[in-house]
Amino acid sequence: MNLAEPESGLSDRIYEAAFVPELWPDVLESLCDLSNSASGSFIVFEDRTSPKFVATDRIRPVLETFDANDGWQNSSEVKLLFSMMPPAAFIYDRDYFPTEAIEGNRARLDLTEPLGIGGQVGSFIAMPTGEIVLFSMDRWQATDRPSEHELLQLNRMRPHLARAGLIAARLRLQRMQTAVSTLQLLGLPAAVLTSNGRVLVSNELLEMQTAIFSPTAFEGMAIADKNANALFQAAVRSGPNGPPVRSIAIPADEGRPACVLHVLPLYRFARDIFGSADVIVALTMVGAGGSPPSTGILATLFDLSPAEARLATSLAEGASLQAAATVSKVTAKTARTYLERIFAKTGTHRQSELISLLKNISPFS
């Protein structure tokens, strides 16, 4: 930023970044210039899970490494953040946090000290949507403690940053509501969740499924069927390398039809759109048809490959594994490999259990 840039110019760009997240790094660089800081970041905390962040180039690799090593969960400063009431201003970390909390955060200090970075000046802002936003400026070691003028400059920007953070949070909420409303128009009960299992938004179709879902503590949700719920909770809390079962069969019960719950992780651009959300769940209602569904339906419901779906269909039609292998034109060994993959994707463990599941699902017409 040009140091002569008027205050109104920076505030305008802050509001622009609320609508265009890609602009935040440039805004943070300007805040660094304004406060004689080494680097800056905009971090959103929610439910004590790994936060979402944008940052300037110097500090971004540090935050990515810190995040990959579960640094947020082990940080004394983050734990205190959720138990203390921060002042409505930018503050120097050593004037706010106990020394032992700062020094105990060695995982981060070990990464920043070689870069010539010392303490931090930050401001915490509680959002009505439940998040806590942190705007943080990292100080150079040589000028670690900020001057009164530098703090004044940042605090002049704080109201603009707070409003921009609120706008960004509201926009994310609107996007989530639009997504689940669109799925409702398609006839799909759906909800948007965090990786902690907290329900951020759900549509009316899902809220009507009281025989399938029940609310839990901390705004979570559970599936009535115990086995399906275990798979569901694992899928919601898993990352990209998590369990393979993301299409979860929920068997029919008294007052409850059979259905399949799909857990769709949000990655990359989708995470930018939905902000604090981590997964979308959508329910596919099915009915007891007595005959196995087509290979295409099986592939869609359970993420089966065409070869796996063909084998599963043959098994559901009553063929033995050897006969199903012959029909599919694969060896018995390959068929057993396919079967293990089908077990993993459907959440079943035995061939009889799989066949029972497949015979009792067919899409509603």
PDB file of C-alpha atoms in Angstrom, residues 17-25 42 44 51-55 131 167-173 175-176 265-278:
ATOM      1  CA  ALA A  17     -12.863  -7.926   0.363  1.00  0.00           C
ATOM      2  CA  ALA A  18     -15.984  -8.917   2.324  1.00  0.00           C
ATOM      3  CA  PHE A  19     -17.613  -9.696  -1.019  1.00  0.00           C
ATOM      4  CA  VAL A  20     -14.480 -10.891  -2.843  1.00  0.00           C
ATOM      5  CA  PRO A  21     -12.388 -13.033  -0.414  1.00  0.00           C
ATOM      6  CA  GLU A  22      -9.445 -13.179  -2.834  1.00  0.00           C
ATOM      7  CA  LEU A  23      -8.762  -9.520  -1.998  1.00  0.00           C
ATOM      8  CA  TRP A  24      -8.064 -10.129   1.703  1.00  0.00           C
ATOM      9  CA  PRO A  25      -4.292 -10.781   1.339  1.00  0.00           C
ATOM     10  CA  PHE A  42      -7.585 -13.013   8.998  1.00  0.00           C
ATOM     11  CA  VAL A  44     -12.149 -17.409  11.665  1.00  0.00           C
ATOM     12  CA  PRO A  51     -10.054 -22.399  11.822  1.00  0.00           C
ATOM     13  CA  LYS A  52     -10.239 -21.018   8.313  1.00  0.00           C
ATOM     14  CA  PHE A  53      -7.745 -18.325   7.415  1.00  0.00           C
ATOM     15  CA  VAL A  54      -6.283 -16.074   4.763  1.00  0.00           C
ATOM     16  CA  ALA A  55      -2.863 -14.510   5.223  1.00  0.00           C
ATOM     17  CA  GLU A 131     -17.710 -17.399  14.915  1.00  0.00           C
ATOM     18  CA  ILE A 167     -20.946  -9.135   5.946  1.00  0.00           C
ATOM     19  CA  ALA A 168     -18.748 -12.085   4.982  1.00  0.00           C
ATOM     20  CA  ALA A 169     -20.371 -14.273   7.653  1.00  0.00           C
ATOM     21  CA  ARG A 170     -23.874 -13.302   6.534  1.00  0.00           C
ATOM     22  CA  LEU A 171     -23.010 -13.986   2.909  1.00  0.00           C
ATOM     23  CA  ARG A 172     -21.744 -17.459   3.806  1.00  0.00           C
ATOM     24  CA  LEU A 173     -24.964 -18.137   5.710  1.00  0.00           C
ATOM     25  CA  ARG A 175     -25.043 -19.248   0.394  1.00  0.00           C
ATOM     26  CA  MET A 176     -25.661 -22.203   2.689  1.00  0.00           C
ATOM     27  CA  PRO A 265     -17.143 -32.975   1.869  1.00  0.00           C
ATOM     28  CA  LEU A 266     -16.517 -29.360   0.914  1.00  0.00           C
ATOM     29  CA  TYR A 267     -13.024 -28.753  -0.467  1.00  0.00           C
ATOM     30  CA  ARG A 268     -11.111 -25.946  -2.174  1.00  0.00           C
ATOM     31  CA  PHE A 269     -13.422 -23.425  -3.864  1.00  0.00           C
ATOM     32  CA  ALA A 270     -16.478 -24.929  -2.171  1.00  0.00           C
ATOM     33  CA  ARG A 271     -14.892 -24.194   1.220  1.00  0.00           C
ATOM     34  CA  ASP A 272     -14.385 -20.586   0.133  1.00  0.00           C
ATOM     35  CA  ILE A 273     -18.059 -20.352  -0.784  1.00  0.00           C
ATOM     36  CA  PHE A 274     -19.417 -21.965   2.384  1.00  0.00           C
ATOM     37  CA  GLY A 275     -16.848 -20.534   4.800  1.00  0.00           C
ATOM     38  CA  SER A 276     -17.177 -22.319   8.153  1.00  0.00           C
ATOM     39  CA  ALA A 277     -19.037 -25.305   6.674  1.00  0.00           C
ATOM     40  CA  ASP A 278     -17.251 -28.604   6.071  1.00  0.00           C
TER      41      ASP A 278
END
